[in-house]
Coordinates of C-alpha atoms in Angstrom, one line a residue:
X1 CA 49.7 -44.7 151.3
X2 CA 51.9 -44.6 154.6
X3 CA 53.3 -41.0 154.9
X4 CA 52.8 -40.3 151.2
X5 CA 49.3 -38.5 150.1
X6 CA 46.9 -39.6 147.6
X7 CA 44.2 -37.8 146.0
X8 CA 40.6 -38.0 146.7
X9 CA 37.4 -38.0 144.7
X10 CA 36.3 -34.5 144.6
X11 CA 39.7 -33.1 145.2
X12 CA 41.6 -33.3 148.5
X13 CA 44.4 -35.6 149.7
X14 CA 44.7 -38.3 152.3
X15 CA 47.4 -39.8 153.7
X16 CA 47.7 -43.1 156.4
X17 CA 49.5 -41.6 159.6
X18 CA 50.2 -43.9 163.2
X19 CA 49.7 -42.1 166.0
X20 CA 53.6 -40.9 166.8
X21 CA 53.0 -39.3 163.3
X22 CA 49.9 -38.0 164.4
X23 CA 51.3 -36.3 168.0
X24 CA 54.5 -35.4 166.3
X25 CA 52.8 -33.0 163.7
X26 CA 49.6 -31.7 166.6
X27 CA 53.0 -30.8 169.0
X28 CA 54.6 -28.9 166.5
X29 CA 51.5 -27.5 165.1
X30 CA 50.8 -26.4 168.7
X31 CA 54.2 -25.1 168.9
X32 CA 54.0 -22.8 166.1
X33 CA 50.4 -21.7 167.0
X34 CA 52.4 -20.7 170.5
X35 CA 55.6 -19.0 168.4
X36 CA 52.8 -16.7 166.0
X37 CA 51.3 -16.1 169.3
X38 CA 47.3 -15.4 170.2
X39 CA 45.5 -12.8 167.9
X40 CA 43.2 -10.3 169.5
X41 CA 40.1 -11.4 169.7
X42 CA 37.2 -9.9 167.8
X43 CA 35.1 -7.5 169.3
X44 CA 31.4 -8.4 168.4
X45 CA 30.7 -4.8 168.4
X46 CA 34.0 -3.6 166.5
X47 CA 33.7 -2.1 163.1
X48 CA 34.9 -4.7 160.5
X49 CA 36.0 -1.9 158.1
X50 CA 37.8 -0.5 160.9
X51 CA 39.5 -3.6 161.4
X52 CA 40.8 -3.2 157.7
X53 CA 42.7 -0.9 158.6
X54 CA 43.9 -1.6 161.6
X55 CA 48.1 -1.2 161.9
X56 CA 50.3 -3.7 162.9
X57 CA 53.8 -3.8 163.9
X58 CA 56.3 -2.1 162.1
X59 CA 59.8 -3.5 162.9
X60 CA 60.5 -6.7 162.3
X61 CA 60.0 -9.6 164.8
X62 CA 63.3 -10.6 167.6
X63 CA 63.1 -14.1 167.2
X64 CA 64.8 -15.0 164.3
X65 CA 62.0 -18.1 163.4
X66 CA 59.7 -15.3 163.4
X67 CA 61.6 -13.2 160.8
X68 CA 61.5 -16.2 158.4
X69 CA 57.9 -16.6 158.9
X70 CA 57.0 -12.5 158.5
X71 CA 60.0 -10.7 156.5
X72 CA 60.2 -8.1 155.0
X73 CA 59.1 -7.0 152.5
X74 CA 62.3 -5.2 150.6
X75 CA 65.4 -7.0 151.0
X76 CA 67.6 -3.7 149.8
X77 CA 68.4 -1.7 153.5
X78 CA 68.1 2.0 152.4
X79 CA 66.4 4.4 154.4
X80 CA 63.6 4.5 151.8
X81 CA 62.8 0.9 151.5
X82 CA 62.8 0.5 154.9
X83 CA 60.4 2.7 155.8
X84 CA 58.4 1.4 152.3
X85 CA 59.3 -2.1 154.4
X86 CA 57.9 -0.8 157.8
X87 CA 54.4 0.5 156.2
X88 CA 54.2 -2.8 154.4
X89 CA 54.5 -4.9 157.7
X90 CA 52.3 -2.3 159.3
X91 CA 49.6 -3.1 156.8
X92 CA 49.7 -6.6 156.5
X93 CA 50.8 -8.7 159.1
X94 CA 48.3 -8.5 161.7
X95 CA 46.6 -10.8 158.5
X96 CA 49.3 -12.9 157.9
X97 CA 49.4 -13.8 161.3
X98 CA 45.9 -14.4 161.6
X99 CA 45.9 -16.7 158.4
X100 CA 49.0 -18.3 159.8
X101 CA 47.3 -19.6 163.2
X102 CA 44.2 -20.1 161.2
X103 CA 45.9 -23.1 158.9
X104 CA 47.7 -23.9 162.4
X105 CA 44.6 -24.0 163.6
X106 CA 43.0 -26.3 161.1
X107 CA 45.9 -28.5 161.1
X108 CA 45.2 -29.7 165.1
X109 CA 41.4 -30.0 164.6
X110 CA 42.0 -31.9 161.7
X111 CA 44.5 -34.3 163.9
X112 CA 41.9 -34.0 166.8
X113 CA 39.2 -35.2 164.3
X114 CA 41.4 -38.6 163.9
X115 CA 40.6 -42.0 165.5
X116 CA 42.5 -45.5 165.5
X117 CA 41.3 -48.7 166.5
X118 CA 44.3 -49.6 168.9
X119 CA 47.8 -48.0 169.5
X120 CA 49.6 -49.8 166.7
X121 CA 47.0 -48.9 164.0
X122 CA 47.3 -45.8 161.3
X123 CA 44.5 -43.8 160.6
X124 CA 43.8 -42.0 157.1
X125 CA 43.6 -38.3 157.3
X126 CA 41.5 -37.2 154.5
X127 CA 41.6 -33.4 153.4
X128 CA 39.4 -31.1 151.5
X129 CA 40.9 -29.1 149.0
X130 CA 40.8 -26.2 151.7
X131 CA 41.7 -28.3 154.0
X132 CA 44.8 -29.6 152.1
X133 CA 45.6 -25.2 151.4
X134 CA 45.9 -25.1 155.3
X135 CA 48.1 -27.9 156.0
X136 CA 50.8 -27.1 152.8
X137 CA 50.7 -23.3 154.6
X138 CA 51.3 -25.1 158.0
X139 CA 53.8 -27.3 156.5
X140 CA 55.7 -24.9 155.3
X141 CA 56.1 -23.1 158.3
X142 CA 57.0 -25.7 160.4
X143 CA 60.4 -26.3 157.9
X144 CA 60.9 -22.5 157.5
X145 CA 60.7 -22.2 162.1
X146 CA 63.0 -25.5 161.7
X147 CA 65.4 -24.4 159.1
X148 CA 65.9 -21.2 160.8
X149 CA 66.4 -23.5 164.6
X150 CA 69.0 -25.4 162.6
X151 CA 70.5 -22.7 161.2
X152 CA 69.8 -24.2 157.4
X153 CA 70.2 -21.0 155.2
X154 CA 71.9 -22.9 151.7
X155 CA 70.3 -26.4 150.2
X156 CA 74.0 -27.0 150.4
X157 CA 73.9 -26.8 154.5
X158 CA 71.4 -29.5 154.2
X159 CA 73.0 -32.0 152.8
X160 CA 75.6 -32.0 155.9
X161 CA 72.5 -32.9 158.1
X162 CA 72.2 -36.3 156.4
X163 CA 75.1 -37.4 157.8
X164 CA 74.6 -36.1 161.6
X165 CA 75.3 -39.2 163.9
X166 CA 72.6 -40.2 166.2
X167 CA 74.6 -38.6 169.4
X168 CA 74.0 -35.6 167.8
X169 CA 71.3 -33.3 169.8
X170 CA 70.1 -32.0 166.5
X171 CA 69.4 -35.4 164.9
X172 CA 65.7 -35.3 165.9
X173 CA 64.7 -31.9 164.7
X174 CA 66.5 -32.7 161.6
X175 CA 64.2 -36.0 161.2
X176 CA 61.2 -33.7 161.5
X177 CA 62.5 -31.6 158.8
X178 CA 63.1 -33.8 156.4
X179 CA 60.0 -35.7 157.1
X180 CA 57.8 -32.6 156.6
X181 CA 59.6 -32.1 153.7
X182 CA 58.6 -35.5 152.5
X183 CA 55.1 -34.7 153.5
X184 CA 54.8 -31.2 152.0
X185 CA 56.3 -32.4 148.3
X186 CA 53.8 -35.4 148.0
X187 CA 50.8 -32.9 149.1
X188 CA 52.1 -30.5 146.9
X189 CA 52.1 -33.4 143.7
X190 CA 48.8 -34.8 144.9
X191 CA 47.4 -31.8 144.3
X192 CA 48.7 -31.1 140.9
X193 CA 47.8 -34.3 139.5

């Protein structure tokens, strides 16, 4: 079960991770909780159909990470579909954000949660089936803020990171990529099975 997930009764995955495995995916979790940024907090008084409707941004996020992770909605650039693109990201990202540091979110407590018996030992993280919706959406974004860090835009470009020597300053990043990778595909087939 080392690095690879397994179904559980009732639905749900689990996988056997050692604890660099463990701090590895909480750091870069809490990375990309840092790079969505904090949502507002709700108001216990606010209206919640007023928050509905609340309006977002409407240009497009700087950082380029953040562009992968909220883009628009229209990739055609005439003056109509980008202000059909501006209304959509108006409309819904304030949610996608908020859903985004939610499966963030679940993905530390989940690592927080773990225990191991010494240093050396792994430790089975077992998931719900909500649980397991979180952590492919956390996944995901993890590769997609490191593909866009690496400047991976063709399956093609990949393949040239394979063969990075050790010297090179990218080599770690690319590890992490390709083992979330690794991670996301055998959640993703747990779960279909």
């Amino acid at each position: 079960m080392a690095g690879h997930f397994e179904t559980v009764p009732g639905g749900g995955a689990a996988v056997a991770l050692d604890e660099v495995e463990v701090s590895i995916l909480r750091s870069l979790a809490v990375q990309l909780l840092e790079l969505i940024g904090p949502g507002d907090e709700p108001d216990a008084d606010a209206d919640p159909l007023a928050a509905l409707f609340a309006e977002g941004p409407s240009k497009p996020p700087a950082d380029p990470a953040l562009r992968r992770l909220f883009p628009d909605a229209y990739a055609d650039d005439t003056e109509e579909l980008r202000a059909a693109a501006a209304d959509f990201r108006r409309f819904t990202e304030n949610d996608l954000r908020a859903r985004k540091r939610e499966d963030a979110l679940a993905v530390v407590r989940a690592l927080d949660g773990l225990s191991s018996e010494g240093p050396e030992e792994s430790v089975v993280l077992k998931l719900t089936p909500d649980e397991s919706r979180a952590w492919l959406g956390t996944l995901n974004d993890l590769r997609l803020t490191i593909a866009t860090r690496l400047e991976i835009t063709e399956d093609e470009e990949s393949e040239r990171l394979y063969r990075l020597p050790d010297s090179d300053p990218r080599k770690p990043m690319v590890m992490a990529y390709l083992w979330l990778g690794a991670l996301q595909e055998s959640l993703v087939e747990t779960l279909m099975s």
